[in-house]
Amino acid sequence: MRKVFFTLFLAVDFFCSAQQIQVPSLKEAAGFSIGSSIRFVPFMQDDVLRQLQAHHFDSYTAGSDMKMYQIAPREDVLQWARVDSIVAYTQKHNQRLFGHTLIWHSATPRWVEKKAKKNPKWLDGFMKHYIQTYVGRYKGIVDGWDVVNEGFNTKGAGYRTASIWYEAMGEEYIEKAFRYAHEADPDAVLFYNDFNIERDTLKFNSMMKMVTDFQRRGVPISGIGFQMHIRMDIPNEVIAYTLQRAADTGLQIHLSEVDIIFNTHDDSKGGGVQLYDRLTESMRLKQAQKYADLVHMYQDIVPKSQQYGITFWGFNDRDTWINRFFKLRDWPCIYDEQLNPKPAFYGFLNALDAP
Ligand code: XIL
């Protein structure tokens, strides 16, 4: 009896994965790179996820494995083993590795914060050493980096001042991070990356002021990352407007963390507000349209030479960070909780121009 069950399970498992793979590949349908964030450890143990990832994506972003608290967990320790394994995986599968992220207030280890609070002058030297060791080690291997992540206030205008980097170094920490990274790998594509810039024009304007100032003064920035964690009711007109202005800089444009939620939250951990308790067919179809709209806007507004690519922040509703982080039940991804493609997948796919 047990054996029958086991065989049945294997058969079902095989059937499912075959089904899931038998859809067109996103990377083959797109004229730019397509990626997803990945949590390496569960990923390497999940055959279906690995097959889907290799089928659809030619770009790899680590969900958290490349953040500072993973690399520098204690003073005088830099641990590379996980990143080396990721490099091996991406090279084996011929994928672009994108580095997320060098400097982010939210991924700064406690020991760095403590030390910098006591001795603010120490932080610049640490930053330089950290960035140059890290970027230097993966020179020519990591294609591009989110050099600074979320340096502007969650809402409205102005720099995020509640960050040890700002407190210890002032707003110059951002340009210093770019200069250090560029020195370590002059060919790496260097991004400033943030959220809500596609909807909050005060925040967007603050970022643009910094970006254009960097360009004028020769600070080595090469791209703008729109995280693009959007909601169904974020107007396309505002997204198109901000994308257009960002593209007008001539820089690379990366939609770096795409997902589309139905519910809402206050941008803080655990801050989810459950508006919908289930996903109806009409919601699934509307989401497909929103994914298609996003692809159309990206292709129509961003010149080909500036299309760094589109990266999903996880590609299935089972594993999405949204539910864990905001304490919500939402369905923001292109694959569902059973790892089957949703209408959102087809919306995205069918909107892609052939390469
Ligand atoms: C998220 C990860 O996906 C979660 O697993 C982790 O608990 C918190 O960070 N903006 C970013 C990403 O730039 O690094 C965040 O990733 C999601 C929001």
PDB file of N, CA and C in Angstrom, residues 270-326:
ATOM      1  N   GLY A 270       4.697  43.683   9.189  1.00  0.00           N
ATOM      2  CA  GLY A 270       3.451  43.348   9.887  1.00  0.00           C
ATOM      3  C   GLY A 270       2.319  44.325   9.612  1.00  0.00           C
ATOM      4  N   GLY A 271       2.554  45.308   8.742  1.00  0.00           N
ATOM      5  CA  GLY A 271       1.565  46.381   8.538  1.00  0.00           C
ATOM      6  C   GLY A 271       0.545  46.114   7.441  1.00  0.00           C
ATOM      7  N   GLY A 272       0.186  44.862   7.241  1.00  0.00           N
ATOM      8  CA  GLY A 272      -0.783  44.523   6.191  1.00  0.00           C
ATOM      9  C   GLY A 272      -2.212  44.842   6.585  1.00  0.00           C
ATOM     10  N   VAL A 273      -3.026  45.228   5.601  1.00  0.00           N
ATOM     11  CA  VAL A 273      -4.459  45.431   5.813  1.00  0.00           C
ATOM     12  C   VAL A 273      -5.176  44.525   4.816  1.00  0.00           C
ATOM     13  N   GLN A 274      -5.866  43.538   5.358  1.00  0.00           N
ATOM     14  CA  GLN A 274      -6.504  42.523   4.510  1.00  0.00           C
ATOM     15  C   GLN A 274      -7.828  43.077   3.994  1.00  0.00           C
ATOM     16  N   LEU A 275      -7.856  43.440   2.721  1.00  0.00           N
ATOM     17  CA  LEU A 275      -9.095  43.967   2.138  1.00  0.00           C
ATOM     18  C   LEU A 275      -9.883  42.855   1.439  1.00  0.00           C
ATOM     19  N   TYR A 276      -9.161  41.902   0.885  1.00  0.00           N
ATOM     20  CA  TYR A 276      -9.789  40.803   0.136  1.00  0.00           C
ATOM     21  C   TYR A 276      -9.386  39.484   0.789  1.00  0.00           C
ATOM     22  N   ASP A 277     -10.372  38.601   1.016  1.00  0.00           N
ATOM     23  CA  ASP A 277      -9.998  37.342   1.663  1.00  0.00           C
ATOM     24  C   ASP A 277      -9.814  36.209   0.666  1.00  0.00           C
ATOM     25  N   ARG A 278     -10.168  36.454  -0.578  1.00  0.00           N
ATOM     26  CA  ARG A 278      -9.887  35.414  -1.584  1.00  0.00           C
ATOM     27  C   ARG A 278      -9.701  36.052  -2.948  1.00  0.00           C
ATOM     28  N   LEU A 279      -9.154  35.230  -3.834  1.00  0.00           N
ATOM     29  CA  LEU A 279      -8.841  35.698  -5.178  1.00  0.00           C
ATOM     30  C   LEU A 279      -9.916  35.175  -6.127  1.00  0.00           C
ATOM     31  N   THR A 280     -10.691  36.078  -6.684  1.00  0.00           N
ATOM     32  CA  THR A 280     -11.756  35.638  -7.605  1.00  0.00           C
ATOM     33  C   THR A 280     -11.217  35.609  -9.033  1.00  0.00           C
ATOM     34  N   GLU A 281     -12.004  35.012  -9.913  1.00  0.00           N
ATOM     35  CA  GLU A 281     -11.581  34.919 -11.308  1.00  0.00           C
ATOM     36  C   GLU A 281     -11.420  36.316 -11.911  1.00  0.00           C
ATOM     37  N   SER A 282     -12.343  37.209 -11.560  1.00  0.00           N
ATOM     38  CA  SER A 282     -12.225  38.535 -12.176  1.00  0.00           C
ATOM     39  C   SER A 282     -10.990  39.273 -11.652  1.00  0.00           C
ATOM     40  N   MET A 283     -10.623  39.024 -10.392  1.00  0.00           N
ATOM     41  CA  MET A 283      -9.383  39.625  -9.868  1.00  0.00           C
ATOM     42  C   MET A 283      -8.174  39.065 -10.612  1.00  0.00           C
ATOM     43  N   ARG A 284      -8.192  37.769 -10.867  1.00  0.00           N
ATOM     44  CA  ARG A 284      -7.076  37.147 -11.595  1.00  0.00           C
ATOM     45  C   ARG A 284      -6.907  37.772 -12.982  1.00  0.00           C
ATOM     46  N   LEU A 285      -8.039  38.041 -13.632  1.00  0.00           N
ATOM     47  CA  LEU A 285      -7.960  38.613 -14.986  1.00  0.00           C
ATOM     48  C   LEU A 285      -7.499  40.074 -14.952  1.00  0.00           C
ATOM     49  N   LYS A 286      -7.970  40.793 -13.933  1.00  0.00           N
ATOM     50  CA  LYS A 286      -7.529  42.203 -13.825  1.00  0.00           C
ATOM     51  C   LYS A 286      -6.030  42.274 -13.547  1.00  0.00           C
ATOM     52  N   GLN A 287      -5.561  41.329 -12.740  1.00  0.00           N
ATOM     53  CA  GLN A 287      -4.122  41.315 -12.439  1.00  0.00           C
ATOM     54  C   GLN A 287      -3.309  40.996 -13.707  1.00  0.00           C
ATOM     55  N   ALA A 288      -3.857  40.112 -14.529  1.00  0.00           N
ATOM     56  CA  ALA A 288      -3.176  39.783 -15.799  1.00  0.00           C
ATOM     57  C   ALA A 288      -3.024  41.052 -16.636  1.00  0.00           C
ATOM     58  N   GLN A 289      -4.091  41.850 -16.655  1.00  0.00           N
ATOM     59  CA  GLN A 289      -4.046  43.096 -17.417  1.00  0.00           C
ATOM     60  C   GLN A 289      -3.004  44.054 -16.841  1.00  0.00           C
ATOM     61  N   LYS A 290      -2.914  44.109 -15.521  1.00  0.00           N
ATOM     62  CA  LYS A 290      -1.960  45.034 -14.893  1.00  0.00           C
ATOM     63  C   LYS A 290      -0.512  44.600 -15.205  1.00  0.00           C
ATOM     64  N   TYR A 291      -0.277  43.290 -15.174  1.00  0.00           N
ATOM     65  CA  TYR A 291       1.057  42.811 -15.555  1.00  0.00           C
ATOM     66  C   TYR A 291       1.353  43.164 -17.020  1.00  0.00           C
ATOM     67  N   ALA A 292       0.351  43.007 -17.875  1.00  0.00           N
ATOM     68  CA  ALA A 292       0.544  43.344 -19.292  1.00  0.00           C
ATOM     69  C   ALA A 292       0.819  44.842 -19.440  1.00  0.00           C
ATOM     70  N   ASP A 293       0.071  45.653 -18.694  1.00  0.00           N
ATOM     71  CA  ASP A 293       0.277  47.113 -18.765  1.00  0.00           C
ATOM     72  C   ASP A 293       1.714  47.472 -18.391  1.00  0.00           C
ATOM     73  N   LEU A 294       2.203  46.808 -17.370  1.00  0.00           N
ATOM     74  CA  LEU A 294       3.553  47.119 -16.898  1.00  0.00           C
ATOM     75  C   LEU A 294       4.592  46.799 -17.985  1.00  0.00           C
ATOM     76  N   VAL A 295       4.427  45.650 -18.609  1.00  0.00           N
ATOM     77  CA  VAL A 295       5.347  45.269 -19.686  1.00  0.00           C
ATOM     78  C   VAL A 295       5.252  46.271 -20.838  1.00  0.00           C
ATOM     79  N   HIS A 296       4.033  46.620 -21.203  1.00  0.00           N
ATOM     80  CA  HIS A 296       3.872  47.589 -22.304  1.00  0.00           C
ATOM     81  C   HIS A 296       4.537  48.915 -21.970  1.00  0.00           C
ATOM     82  N   MET A 297       4.321  49.385 -20.750  1.00  0.00           N
ATOM     83  CA  MET A 297       4.928  50.670 -20.377  1.00  0.00           C
ATOM     84  C   MET A 297       6.446  50.573 -20.449  1.00  0.00           C
ATOM     85  N   TYR A 298       6.989  49.480 -19.915  1.00  0.00           N
ATOM     86  CA  TYR A 298       8.448  49.329 -19.914  1.00  0.00           C
ATOM     87  C   TYR A 298       8.990  49.330 -21.347  1.00  0.00           C
ATOM     88  N   GLN A 299       8.336  48.562 -22.213  1.00  0.00           N
ATOM     89  CA  GLN A 299       8.826  48.453 -23.601  1.00  0.00           C
ATOM     90  C   GLN A 299       8.620  49.743 -24.385  1.00  0.00           C
ATOM     91  N   ASP A 300       7.493  50.411 -24.144  1.00  0.00           N
ATOM     92  CA  ASP A 300       7.182  51.607 -24.934  1.00  0.00           C
ATOM     93  C   ASP A 300       7.980  52.828 -24.471  1.00  0.00           C
ATOM     94  N   ILE A 301       8.250  52.890 -23.173  1.00  0.00           N
ATOM     95  CA  ILE A 301       8.833  54.127 -22.630  1.00  0.00           C
ATOM     96  C   ILE A 301      10.353  54.044 -22.525  1.00  0.00           C
ATOM     97  N   VAL A 302      10.862  52.895 -22.127  1.00  0.00           N
ATOM     98  CA  VAL A 302      12.309  52.778 -21.898  1.00  0.00           C
ATOM     99  C   VAL A 302      12.982  52.319 -23.197  1.00  0.00           C
ATOM    100  N   PRO A 303      13.876  53.135 -23.745  1.00  0.00           N
ATOM    101  CA  PRO A 303      14.565  52.713 -24.980  1.00  0.00           C
ATOM    102  C   PRO A 303      15.281  51.376 -24.770  1.00  0.00           C
ATOM    103  N   LYS A 304      15.349  50.606 -25.825  1.00  0.00           N
ATOM    104  CA  LYS A 304      15.932  49.250 -25.735  1.00  0.00           C
ATOM    105  C   LYS A 304      17.304  49.225 -25.065  1.00  0.00           C
ATOM    106  N   SER A 305      18.121  50.196 -25.443  1.00  0.00           N
ATOM    107  CA  SER A 305      19.491  50.206 -24.913  1.00  0.00           C
ATOM    108  C   SER A 305      19.525  50.504 -23.405  1.00  0.00           C
ATOM    109  N   GLN A 306      18.401  50.956 -22.852  1.00  0.00           N
ATOM    110  CA  GLN A 306      18.350  51.255 -21.416  1.00  0.00           C
ATOM    111  C   GLN A 306      17.555  50.208 -20.629  1.00  0.00           C
ATOM    112  N   GLN A 307      17.124  49.156 -21.301  1.00  0.00           N
ATOM    113  CA  GLN A 307      16.301  48.131 -20.622  1.00  0.00           C
ATOM    114  C   GLN A 307      17.201  47.116 -19.926  1.00  0.00           C
ATOM    115  N   TYR A 308      17.488  47.364 -18.664  1.00  0.00           N
ATOM    116  CA  TYR A 308      18.323  46.401 -17.926  1.00  0.00           C
ATOM    117  C   TYR A 308      17.541  45.127 -17.630  1.00  0.00           C
ATOM    118  N   GLY A 309      16.218  45.246 -17.572  1.00  0.00           N
ATOM    119  CA  GLY A 309      15.411  44.041 -17.400  1.00  0.00           C
ATOM    120  C   GLY A 309      14.312  44.187 -16.375  1.00  0.00           C
ATOM    121  N   ILE A 310      13.542  43.118 -16.263  1.00  0.00           N
ATOM    122  CA  ILE A 310      12.457  43.055 -15.274  1.00  0.00           C
ATOM    123  C   ILE A 310      12.717  41.863 -14.356  1.00  0.00           C
ATOM    124  N   THR A 311      12.722  42.140 -13.070  1.00  0.00           N
ATOM    125  CA  THR A 311      12.949  41.103 -12.056  1.00  0.00           C
ATOM    126  C   THR A 311      11.732  41.032 -11.139  1.00  0.00           C
ATOM    127  N   PHE A 312      11.200  39.833 -10.969  1.00  0.00           N
ATOM    128  CA  PHE A 312      10.101  39.631 -10.010  1.00  0.00           C
ATOM    129  C   PHE A 312      10.690  39.439  -8.621  1.00  0.00           C
ATOM    130  N   TRP A 313       9.940  39.890  -7.602  1.00  0.00           N
ATOM    131  CA  TRP A 313      10.418  39.621  -6.244  1.00  0.00           C
ATOM    132  C   TRP A 313       9.760  38.328  -5.761  1.00  0.00           C
ATOM    133  N   GLY A 314      10.306  37.226  -6.291  1.00  0.00           N
ATOM    134  CA  GLY A 314       9.663  35.917  -6.099  1.00  0.00           C
ATOM    135  C   GLY A 314       8.623  35.769  -7.186  1.00  0.00           C
ATOM    136  N   PHE A 315       8.449  34.525  -7.666  1.00  0.00           N
ATOM    137  CA  PHE A 315       7.523  34.409  -8.801  1.00  0.00           C
ATOM    138  C   PHE A 315       6.299  33.561  -8.496  1.00  0.00           C
ATOM    139  N   ASN A 316       6.123  33.150  -7.231  1.00  0.00           N
ATOM    140  CA  ASN A 316       4.897  32.385  -6.944  1.00  0.00           C
ATOM    141  C   ASN A 316       4.256  32.794  -5.620  1.00  0.00           C
ATOM    142  N   ASP A 317       2.927  32.626  -5.586  1.00  0.00           N
ATOM    143  CA  ASP A 317       2.141  33.074  -4.433  1.00  0.00           C
ATOM    144  C   ASP A 317       2.361  32.229  -3.181  1.00  0.00           C
ATOM    145  N   ARG A 318       2.971  31.047  -3.352  1.00  0.00           N
ATOM    146  CA  ARG A 318       3.259  30.216  -2.180  1.00  0.00           C
ATOM    147  C   ARG A 318       4.394  30.824  -1.350  1.00  0.00           C
ATOM    148  N   ASP A 319       5.420  31.298  -2.038  1.00  0.00           N
ATOM    149  CA  ASP A 319       6.644  31.722  -1.345  1.00  0.00           C
ATOM    150  C   ASP A 319       6.777  33.236  -1.209  1.00  0.00           C
ATOM    151  N   THR A 320       5.824  33.995  -1.745  1.00  0.00           N
ATOM    152  CA  THR A 320       6.005  35.448  -1.794  1.00  0.00           C
ATOM    153  C   THR A 320       6.340  36.064  -0.429  1.00  0.00           C
ATOM    154  N   TRP A 321       7.275  37.014  -0.439  1.00  0.00           N
ATOM    155  CA  TRP A 321       7.676  37.717   0.795  1.00  0.00           C
ATOM    156  C   TRP A 321       6.530  38.551   1.359  1.00  0.00           C
ATOM    157  N   ILE A 322       5.597  38.964   0.480  1.00  0.00           N
ATOM    158  CA  ILE A 322       4.496  39.853   0.879  1.00  0.00           C
ATOM    159  C   ILE A 322       3.724  39.254   2.059  1.00  0.00           C
ATOM    160  N   ASN A 323       3.399  37.986   1.960  1.00  0.00           N
ATOM    161  CA  ASN A 323       2.584  37.364   3.004  1.00  0.00           C
ATOM    162  C   ASN A 323       3.346  37.241   4.316  1.00  0.00           C
ATOM    163  N   ARG A 324       4.613  36.856   4.208  1.00  0.00           N
ATOM    164  CA  ARG A 324       5.429  36.723   5.426  1.00  0.00           C
ATOM    165  C   ARG A 324       5.692  38.083   6.045  1.00  0.00           C
ATOM    166  N   PHE A 325       6.075  39.029   5.227  1.00  0.00           N
ATOM    167  CA  PHE A 325       6.558  40.317   5.742  1.00  0.00           C
ATOM    168  C   PHE A 325       5.425  41.193   6.283  1.00  0.00           C
ATOM    169  N   PHE A 326       4.348  41.300   5.528  1.00  0.00           N
ATOM    170  CA  PHE A 326       3.267  42.210   5.932  1.00  0.00           C
ATOM    171  C   PHE A 326       2.174  41.508   6.735  1.00  0.00           C
TER     172      PHE A 326
END
